[in-house]
Amino acid sequence: MSQTKVRKDQKLLLLQKKRSKRNLTEILMESIVKPMFGDNITTIGSKIAGLLFIIETLRRYLPGQLKITIQELLFNAIQRLPFFKKCSDKTLVFFSPYAQIRFREIEEYRYNYAYSAIKTYLGAQVNSQVKNLKGSLVKGRKSLDFKRDDDKVEDEYEGVKLWWEVLKSTAGVKMCRLTFHRSNWEVVTGPYLRHVVEEGKSIEEKKKKVKLFMNNPSSNWKMQMKNLWSSIEFEHPATFDTMAMDPEKKEEIMSDLLGFRDGEEYYKKIGKAWKRGYLLHGPPGTGKSTMIAAMANLMSYSIYDLELTSIENNWELKKLLLATTSKSIIVIEDIDCSLDLTGEREVKEDHQSNAEIKKEKKKNAVTLSGLLNFIDGIWSACGQERILVFTTNHLGKLDQALIRRGRMDMHIELSYCRSYAFKILAKNYLNLDSHPLFDEIEILLEETCMTPADVAENLMVKDGESGVDGSLKGLIRALEQLKSNHHKKKKVEPTFK
């Protein structure tokens, strides 16, 4: 066999391999577009007419979503030609009778509520013709909840056909894409999209679930805002009815919360951002976390539990704020332990070296100034209907600038268990409204400092034989022991003249 023939066979084999790797767009370009757009410019008019005929045939006889997909392949093939690369947008407008609108989950660093409403609306399009569904059982309900589980949904509104696609880019960006005929522009961008968003919001409101969010460490963040927070359903049973505290104080707090919820017009009138701050302070075990849970259940607001120690700087703190939704409670628990925020914002001692200063700044990059801007600076107005809650066991350790009125609008002290709190706990744990031992217990509670958590723990300890009496007597013994320990401690402590 001659070398010339061998070379020809090798070239033929190489050409076959290249052809086998061609994608559908390249095949379309070669089989349809290139023969139609030859070197002779005088034939372009007749070839365009032929292409339009093909497109019109596709429009009439193929299903909507398949038709759009094939047309997109054709247009992509056309755009690969040198003649059309310079005017690709005009080419697409000329040939395609369709328009598209994209709704991204995160738009300009802020959560897009239209995306959420649209996703809810599309999921609710359930009927006997739908092939893919997903079912779930919501706590407290007996019937299953079904949602549509299709990436592509065809919809119709007042005789207008529309096609939705739920997409996710390689970068992780979630979006919904709507395709429709250009002749229906006014209907789609007007009443149809209003109908979709309103219907989606209505369904969300009916099925609304309170969630608990926690911020992810910044090392796990990607470019998209969705990676900043993780969430689970919030199922804490605490309510203000079951909270062991002064009924008058309880009523005051509830009234303040409900007034905030209904105060949108008032906040607009006075020119303030629609937010409110609550400072919960008191010894450990007095019910600060329970208070937050009761707030969330009363308001049906989700909770964002902000862990400051996992944030590297003030810029990341602002990003976290922007990624929260409205109707939410942003919580920083034990703020006195989270970071060193107790004054001396930027003041450094003269004897400190530059290296020491840099080391300290790196260790604690979230500053008091950054936190103050987070609470009531310009960035705090990027979102509405938010409640901020700080908790601390040591009120005296906090910088007064952090807790002044206007930043923390309401200071709520949660203290040791007294008679009114004990009666609520007795009702909750023992289903008792009165008992002969109540008087003795109430006297001991006034003489000692026992937290509601410790009282509840003693009431939970039951002897199978003694029952309620055993629980109350056990509480009396615990109170007497606490009183005795307090007296012994006072005797041991030295006195100074």
Coordinates of C-alpha atoms in Angstrom, one line a residue:
M1 CA 0.0 0.0 0.0
S2 CA 1.4 3.4 -1.0
Q3 CA 2.1 6.1 1.5
T4 CA -0.2 8.5 -0.4
K5 CA -3.1 6.1 0.1
V6 CA -2.3 5.7 3.8
R7 CA -2.3 9.4 4.3
K8 CA -5.6 9.8 2.6
D9 CA -7.1 7.1 4.8
Q10 CA -5.8 8.9 7.9
K11 CA -7.2 12.2 6.8
L12 CA -10.6 10.6 6.2
L13 CA -10.6 8.9 9.6
L14 CA -9.7 12.2 11.3
L15 CA -12.5 14.0 9.4
Q16 CA -15.0 11.4 10.5
K17 CA -14.0 11.8 14.2
K18 CA -14.4 15.6 14.0
R19 CA -17.9 15.2 12.4
S20 CA -18.9 12.8 15.2
K21 CA -18.2 15.5 17.8
R22 CA -20.3 18.1 16.2
N23 CA -23.3 19.4 18.3
L24 CA -26.8 20.0 17.1
T25 CA -26.2 23.7 16.5
E26 CA -23.3 23.0 14.1
I27 CA -25.4 20.4 12.2
L28 CA -28.2 22.8 11.8
M29 CA -25.9 25.5 10.6
E30 CA -24.4 23.3 7.9
S31 CA -27.6 21.6 6.8
I32 CA -30.0 24.6 6.8
V33 CA -28.2 27.9 7.3
K34 CA -25.0 27.6 5.2
P35 CA -26.8 26.4 2.0
M36 CA -29.3 29.1 2.4
F37 CA -26.7 31.9 2.8
G38 CA -24.1 31.3 0.2
D39 CA -21.5 33.6 -1.2
N40 CA -24.0 35.2 -3.6
I41 CA -25.6 38.1 -1.7
T42 CA -28.4 38.3 -4.3
T43 CA -29.8 35.0 -3.1
I44 CA -30.2 36.1 0.5
G45 CA -33.8 37.4 0.1
S46 CA -35.1 34.2 -1.3
K47 CA -33.2 32.1 1.3
I48 CA -34.7 34.2 4.2
A49 CA -38.1 33.5 2.8
G50 CA -37.4 29.8 2.9
L51 CA -36.1 30.1 6.6
L52 CA -39.2 32.0 7.6
F53 CA -41.4 29.3 6.0
I54 CA -39.6 26.7 8.1
I55 CA -40.1 28.7 11.3
E56 CA -43.8 29.3 10.5
T57 CA -44.2 25.5 9.9
L58 CA -42.6 24.9 13.3
R59 CA -44.8 27.5 15.0
R60 CA -48.0 25.9 13.6
Y61 CA -47.4 22.2 14.1
L62 CA -45.0 21.6 17.0
P63 CA -45.9 21.7 20.7
G64 CA -45.1 25.0 22.3
Q65 CA -42.0 24.2 24.4
L66 CA -40.4 21.9 21.7
K67 CA -41.1 24.6 19.1
I68 CA -39.3 27.3 21.2
T69 CA -36.3 24.9 21.8
I70 CA -35.9 24.1 18.1
Q71 CA -36.2 27.8 17.1
E72 CA -33.5 28.7 19.6
L73 CA -31.2 26.2 18.0
L74 CA -31.9 27.8 14.6
F75 CA -31.3 31.3 15.8
N76 CA -28.0 30.1 17.5
A77 CA -27.0 28.6 14.2
I78 CA -27.8 31.9 12.4
Q79 CA -25.8 33.9 14.9
R80 CA -22.7 31.8 14.2
L81 CA -22.5 33.2 10.7
P82 CA -20.0 36.0 10.2
F83 CA -22.6 38.2 8.5
F84 CA -24.9 38.1 11.6
K85 CA -22.3 38.2 14.4
K86 CA -22.1 42.0 14.2
C87 CA -25.9 42.4 14.6
S88 CA -27.0 39.3 16.5
D89 CA -29.6 41.1 18.7
K90 CA -31.3 42.6 15.7
T91 CA -31.2 39.3 13.9
L92 CA -32.9 37.5 16.8
V93 CA -35.6 40.2 17.1
F94 CA -36.2 39.9 13.3
F95 CA -36.6 36.2 13.2
S96 CA -38.0 35.3 16.7
P97 CA -41.6 36.2 17.4
Y98 CA -41.0 35.5 21.1
A99 CA -39.8 37.5 24.1
Q100 CA -38.4 36.4 27.4
I101 CA -38.4 37.7 30.9
R102 CA -36.0 36.4 33.6
F103 CA -36.7 36.5 37.3
R104 CA -33.6 35.8 39.4
E105 CA -33.7 34.7 43.0
I106 CA -31.2 37.4 44.0
E107 CA -31.3 40.7 42.1
E108 CA -28.7 43.4 42.8
Y109 CA -27.7 41.8 46.1
R110 CA -31.3 41.7 47.3
Y111 CA -33.8 38.9 47.6
N112 CA -36.3 39.0 44.7
Y113 CA -39.8 38.4 46.2
A114 CA -41.2 38.1 42.7
Y115 CA -39.1 34.9 42.2
S116 CA -40.5 33.4 45.4
A117 CA -44.1 34.2 44.4
I118 CA -43.7 32.8 40.9
K119 CA -42.1 29.6 42.2
T120 CA -45.1 29.1 44.6
Y121 CA -47.6 29.9 41.8
L122 CA -46.0 27.4 39.4
G123 CA -45.8 24.7 42.1
A124 CA -49.6 25.1 42.7
Q125 CA -50.5 24.4 39.1
V126 CA -51.6 20.9 39.9
N127 CA -54.2 18.8 38.0
S128 CA -54.7 15.3 36.7
Q129 CA -52.7 15.9 33.6
V130 CA -49.5 16.7 35.5
K131 CA -47.0 13.8 35.5
N132 CA -44.5 15.0 38.1
L133 CA -45.6 15.9 41.6
K134 CA -44.0 16.0 45.0
G135 CA -45.9 15.5 48.2
S136 CA -45.3 16.6 51.8
L137 CA -47.2 16.5 55.1
V138 CA -47.2 19.8 57.1
K139 CA -47.2 19.5 60.9
G140 CA -50.7 19.8 62.3
R141 CA -52.5 18.8 59.1
K142 CA -54.0 15.4 58.2
S143 CA -54.0 15.8 54.4
L144 CA -50.9 15.7 52.1
D145 CA -49.8 18.8 50.3
F146 CA -48.9 18.3 46.6
K147 CA -46.8 20.6 44.4
R148 CA -45.9 20.5 40.8
D149 CA -42.3 19.2 40.3
D150 CA -41.6 20.2 36.6
D151 CA -38.8 22.4 35.3
K152 CA -41.1 23.4 32.4
V153 CA -44.7 24.6 32.8
E154 CA -47.1 25.7 30.1
D155 CA -49.7 28.3 31.3
E156 CA -52.6 30.1 29.7
Y157 CA -54.2 33.4 30.6
E158 CA -57.2 34.9 28.8
G159 CA -56.4 32.8 25.7
V160 CA -52.7 33.7 25.7
K161 CA -50.2 30.8 25.9
L162 CA -47.0 31.2 28.0
W163 CA -44.1 28.9 28.8
W164 CA -42.2 28.9 32.1
E165 CA -38.8 27.3 32.8
V166 CA -37.2 26.9 36.3
L167 CA -33.4 27.2 35.7
K168 CA -30.2 27.0 37.6
S169 CA -27.0 28.2 36.1
T170 CA -23.6 26.5 36.5
A171 CA -22.7 29.3 39.0
G172 CA -25.7 28.3 41.1
V173 CA -28.0 31.3 40.2
K174 CA -31.7 30.3 40.4
M175 CA -34.2 31.9 38.1
C176 CA -37.5 31.5 36.4
R177 CA -37.7 32.3 32.7
L178 CA -41.0 33.3 31.0
T179 CA -41.4 33.0 27.2
F180 CA -44.3 34.5 25.3
H181 CA -45.3 35.8 21.9
R182 CA -44.4 39.5 21.4
S183 CA -47.9 40.3 20.2
N184 CA -49.1 39.6 23.8
W185 CA -46.6 42.0 25.4
E186 CA -49.2 44.3 27.1
V187 CA -51.2 41.4 28.5
V188 CA -48.2 39.5 29.9
T189 CA -46.3 42.4 31.4
G190 CA -49.5 43.9 32.8
P191 CA -52.4 41.8 34.2
Y192 CA -50.8 38.4 33.8
L193 CA -47.7 38.9 35.8
R194 CA -49.7 40.8 38.5
H195 CA -52.0 37.8 38.7
V196 CA -49.1 35.4 39.0
V197 CA -47.3 37.4 41.8
E198 CA -50.5 38.1 43.8
E199 CA -51.7 34.5 43.5
G200 CA -48.3 33.3 44.6
K201 CA -48.2 35.6 47.6
S202 CA -51.7 34.6 48.6
I203 CA -50.7 30.9 48.6
E204 CA -47.5 31.7 50.5
E205 CA -49.5 33.5 53.2
K206 CA -51.9 30.6 53.6
K207 CA -49.0 28.1 53.9
K208 CA -46.5 30.3 55.6
K209 CA -44.0 28.6 57.9
V210 CA -41.8 30.3 60.5
K211 CA -38.2 29.4 59.8
L212 CA -35.0 29.6 61.9
F213 CA -32.0 30.9 59.9
M214 CA -28.3 30.7 60.9
N215 CA -25.5 32.5 59.1
N216 CA -22.9 30.3 57.4
P217 CA -19.2 30.9 58.0
S218 CA -17.9 33.4 55.4
S219 CA -15.4 30.8 54.2
N220 CA -18.3 28.8 52.8
W221 CA -19.8 31.8 50.9
K222 CA -20.0 31.8 47.2
M223 CA -20.8 34.8 45.0
Q224 CA -24.5 34.2 45.3
M225 CA -26.4 35.6 48.4
K226 CA -28.2 32.3 48.9
N227 CA -25.1 30.8 50.6
L228 CA -25.1 33.3 53.4
W229 CA -27.9 31.7 55.4
S230 CA -29.1 28.1 56.1
S231 CA -32.6 27.4 57.5
I232 CA -34.8 24.8 59.1
E233 CA -38.5 25.0 60.1
F234 CA -39.0 26.7 63.5
E235 CA -41.2 24.5 65.7
H236 CA -40.7 25.9 69.2
P237 CA -44.0 25.7 71.1
A238 CA -43.4 28.8 73.3
T239 CA -46.2 31.4 73.5
F240 CA -46.8 34.4 75.7
D241 CA -49.6 32.5 77.4
T242 CA -47.1 29.9 78.7
M243 CA -44.3 32.4 79.6
A244 CA -43.6 32.7 83.3
M245 CA -43.5 36.5 83.9
D246 CA -45.5 39.4 85.2
P247 CA -48.9 39.5 83.3
E248 CA -48.8 43.3 83.1
K249 CA -45.3 43.3 81.6
K250 CA -46.3 40.5 79.2
E251 CA -49.3 42.5 78.0
E252 CA -47.1 45.6 77.5
I253 CA -44.6 43.6 75.3
M254 CA -47.4 42.0 73.2
S255 CA -49.1 45.4 72.7
D256 CA -45.8 46.9 71.6
L257 CA -45.1 44.1 69.1
L258 CA -48.5 44.2 67.5
G259 CA -48.4 48.0 67.3
F260 CA -45.1 47.6 65.4
R261 CA -46.6 45.0 63.0
D262 CA -49.5 47.3 62.1
G263 CA -47.4 50.5 62.0
E264 CA -46.2 50.8 58.4
E265 CA -48.0 54.0 57.8
Y266 CA -46.9 55.5 61.1
Y267 CA -43.2 54.8 60.3
K268 CA -43.6 56.4 56.9
K269 CA -45.2 59.4 58.5
I270 CA -42.4 60.0 61.0
G271 CA -39.7 59.3 58.4
K272 CA -38.1 56.3 60.1
A273 CA -37.1 52.8 58.9
W274 CA -39.8 50.2 59.8
K275 CA -37.8 48.4 62.4
R276 CA -37.7 48.1 66.2
G277 CA -35.0 46.9 68.7
Y278 CA -35.5 44.9 71.9
L279 CA -32.8 44.3 74.6
L280 CA -33.5 41.3 76.8
H281 CA -31.3 41.2 79.9
G282 CA -31.2 39.2 83.1
P283 CA -29.5 36.2 84.7
P284 CA -29.1 32.9 82.8
G285 CA -32.3 30.7 82.9
T286 CA -34.8 33.6 83.1
G287 CA -36.4 33.0 79.7
K288 CA -34.6 35.2 77.2
S289 CA -34.5 32.6 74.4
T290 CA -38.1 31.6 75.3
M291 CA -39.1 35.2 74.9
I292 CA -37.7 35.3 71.3
A293 CA -39.6 32.1 70.4
A294 CA -42.8 33.6 71.8
M295 CA -42.2 36.8 69.7
A296 CA -41.7 34.7 66.5
N297 CA -44.9 32.7 67.1
L298 CA -47.0 35.7 68.0
M299 CA -45.8 37.7 64.9
S300 CA -45.3 34.7 62.5
Y301 CA -41.8 36.2 61.8
S302 CA -38.8 34.0 60.9
I303 CA -35.7 34.2 63.1
Y304 CA -32.2 35.0 61.8
D305 CA -29.8 33.9 64.5
L306 CA -26.7 36.0 63.8
E307 CA -23.4 34.5 65.0
L308 CA -20.9 37.5 65.0
T309 CA -17.8 35.4 65.7
S310 CA -18.1 33.7 62.2
I311 CA -18.1 37.1 60.4
E312 CA -14.8 38.5 59.3
N313 CA -15.6 42.2 58.8
N314 CA -18.2 44.9 58.7
W315 CA -18.7 44.5 54.9
E316 CA -19.8 40.9 55.5
L317 CA -22.1 42.0 58.2
K318 CA -23.9 44.4 55.7
K319 CA -24.2 41.5 53.2
L320 CA -25.9 39.4 55.8
L321 CA -28.3 42.2 56.6
L322 CA -29.2 42.6 52.9
A323 CA -29.9 38.9 52.6
T324 CA -32.5 38.8 55.3
T325 CA -36.2 39.1 54.4
S326 CA -38.9 41.3 55.7
K327 CA -41.1 40.1 58.6
S328 CA -38.1 38.8 60.4
I329 CA -36.4 38.9 63.8
I330 CA -32.6 39.3 63.7
V331 CA -31.2 37.9 67.0
I332 CA -27.7 38.3 68.5
E333 CA -27.7 36.2 71.7
D334 CA -25.2 36.9 74.5
I335 CA -23.9 39.9 72.8
D336 CA -21.5 40.6 75.6
C337 CA -19.8 37.3 74.9
S338 CA -19.8 37.4 71.1
L339 CA -17.3 40.2 70.6
D340 CA -15.5 42.9 72.5
L341 CA -18.0 45.6 72.0
T342 CA -17.7 47.4 75.3
G343 CA -16.4 50.8 74.4
E344 CA -13.1 52.2 73.2
R345 CA -14.1 51.9 69.6
E346 CA -10.9 52.9 67.9
V347 CA -8.9 54.2 70.9
K348 CA -5.6 52.5 71.4
E349 CA -3.0 52.9 74.1
D350 CA 0.2 54.8 73.1
H351 CA 2.5 52.0 74.2
Q352 CA 0.9 49.5 71.9
S353 CA 2.9 48.7 68.8
N354 CA 1.5 48.7 65.3
A355 CA 1.9 44.9 65.1
E356 CA -0.2 44.5 68.3
I357 CA -2.9 46.9 66.9
K358 CA -3.0 45.0 63.6
K359 CA -3.2 41.7 65.4
E360 CA -6.1 42.9 67.5
K361 CA -8.0 44.3 64.5
K362 CA -7.6 41.0 62.7
K363 CA -8.9 39.1 65.7
N364 CA -12.0 41.3 66.0
A365 CA -12.7 42.7 62.6
V366 CA -16.4 43.4 63.3
T367 CA -16.3 46.7 65.1
L368 CA -18.7 48.4 67.4
S369 CA -19.1 51.1 64.8
G370 CA -20.0 48.5 62.2
L371 CA -22.6 47.0 64.5
L372 CA -24.1 50.4 65.2
N373 CA -24.4 51.0 61.4
F374 CA -26.0 47.6 61.1
I375 CA -28.6 48.6 63.7
D376 CA -29.7 52.0 62.7
G377 CA -27.3 53.4 60.0
I378 CA -28.1 53.9 56.4
W379 CA -27.8 50.2 55.6
S380 CA -30.4 49.3 58.2
A381 CA -33.1 50.9 56.0
C382 CA -32.4 48.4 53.2
G383 CA -35.4 46.3 54.2
Q384 CA -38.6 46.8 56.1
E385 CA -40.5 45.2 59.0
R386 CA -37.6 43.9 60.9
I387 CA -37.1 43.4 64.6
L388 CA -33.6 43.3 66.2
V389 CA -33.2 41.5 69.5
F390 CA -30.0 41.5 71.7
T391 CA -29.7 39.3 74.8
T392 CA -27.2 39.7 77.6
N393 CA -26.6 38.3 81.0
H394 CA -24.5 41.4 82.0
L395 CA -26.1 44.7 81.1
G396 CA -23.3 46.7 82.6
K397 CA -20.7 45.3 80.3
L398 CA -22.3 46.8 77.1
D399 CA -21.4 50.2 75.6
Q400 CA -24.2 52.7 76.2
A401 CA -24.1 53.7 72.5
L402 CA -25.2 50.2 71.6
I403 CA -28.2 50.0 73.9
R404 CA -29.5 53.6 74.0
R405 CA -33.1 54.3 73.2
G406 CA -33.6 54.6 69.5
R407 CA -31.3 51.6 68.9
M408 CA -32.8 49.3 71.5
D409 CA -36.2 50.8 71.7
M410 CA -37.5 48.6 74.6
H411 CA -35.4 47.2 77.4
I412 CA -37.0 44.0 78.9
E413 CA -35.6 42.7 82.2
L414 CA -36.2 39.0 82.8
S415 CA -35.5 38.2 86.5
Y416 CA -35.9 35.5 89.1
C417 CA -39.1 33.6 89.6
R418 CA -41.7 35.2 91.8
S419 CA -45.3 34.2 92.8
Y420 CA -47.0 35.3 89.6
A421 CA -44.4 33.4 87.5
F422 CA -44.7 30.3 89.7
K423 CA -48.5 30.1 89.3
I424 CA -48.1 30.0 85.5
L425 CA -45.5 27.3 85.7
A426 CA -47.6 25.3 88.1
K427 CA -50.5 25.5 85.6
N428 CA -48.3 24.5 82.7
Y429 CA -46.5 21.6 84.4
L430 CA -49.0 20.3 87.0
N431 CA -52.3 21.7 85.7
L432 CA -52.8 23.3 89.1
D433 CA -54.6 26.6 89.8
S434 CA -54.2 26.4 93.6
H435 CA -52.8 24.1 96.3
P436 CA -52.2 24.2 100.1
L437 CA -48.4 24.3 99.5
F438 CA -48.6 27.4 97.2
D439 CA -48.3 29.8 100.1
E440 CA -45.1 28.3 101.5
I441 CA -43.5 28.1 98.1
E442 CA -44.4 31.8 97.3
I443 CA -42.8 32.9 100.6
L444 CA -39.6 31.0 99.8
L445 CA -39.5 32.4 96.3
E446 CA -39.5 35.9 97.6
E447 CA -36.6 35.1 100.0
T448 CA -34.4 33.4 97.4
C449 CA -33.2 33.9 93.8
M450 CA -34.3 30.9 91.8
T451 CA -34.8 31.2 88.0
P452 CA -37.9 30.1 86.3
A453 CA -35.8 27.4 84.5
D454 CA -34.8 25.9 87.9
V455 CA -38.4 26.0 89.2
A456 CA -39.6 24.3 86.1
E457 CA -37.0 21.6 86.4
N458 CA -38.1 20.8 90.0
L459 CA -41.7 20.7 88.9
M460 CA -40.9 18.2 86.2
V461 CA -39.3 15.7 88.7
K462 CA -42.2 13.6 89.8
D463 CA -42.4 10.6 92.1
G464 CA -44.9 8.0 90.7
E465 CA -46.5 7.5 94.1
S466 CA -46.6 11.0 95.5
G467 CA -47.5 12.8 92.2
V468 CA -48.3 16.5 92.4
D469 CA -47.6 16.7 96.1
G470 CA -44.2 15.1 95.6
S471 CA -43.2 17.7 92.9
L472 CA -44.2 20.6 95.1
K473 CA -42.5 19.2 98.2
G474 CA -39.4 18.6 96.1
L475 CA -39.5 22.3 95.0
I476 CA -39.8 23.4 98.7
R477 CA -36.7 21.3 99.6
A478 CA -34.7 22.9 96.7
L479 CA -35.8 26.4 97.8
E480 CA -34.8 25.7 101.4
Q481 CA -31.5 24.4 100.4
L482 CA -30.9 27.5 98.2
K483 CA -31.8 29.7 101.1
S484 CA -29.5 27.8 103.5
N485 CA -26.6 28.1 101.1
H486 CA -27.2 31.8 100.7
H487 CA -27.0 32.3 104.5
K488 CA -23.8 30.3 104.8
K489 CA -22.2 32.3 102.0
K490 CA -23.1 35.6 103.8
K491 CA -21.5 34.3 107.1
V492 CA -18.3 33.3 105.3
E493 CA -17.8 36.6 103.4
P494 CA -15.5 38.9 105.3
T495 CA -16.8 42.3 106.5
F496 CA -14.7 45.5 106.0
K497 CA -15.0 48.6 108.2

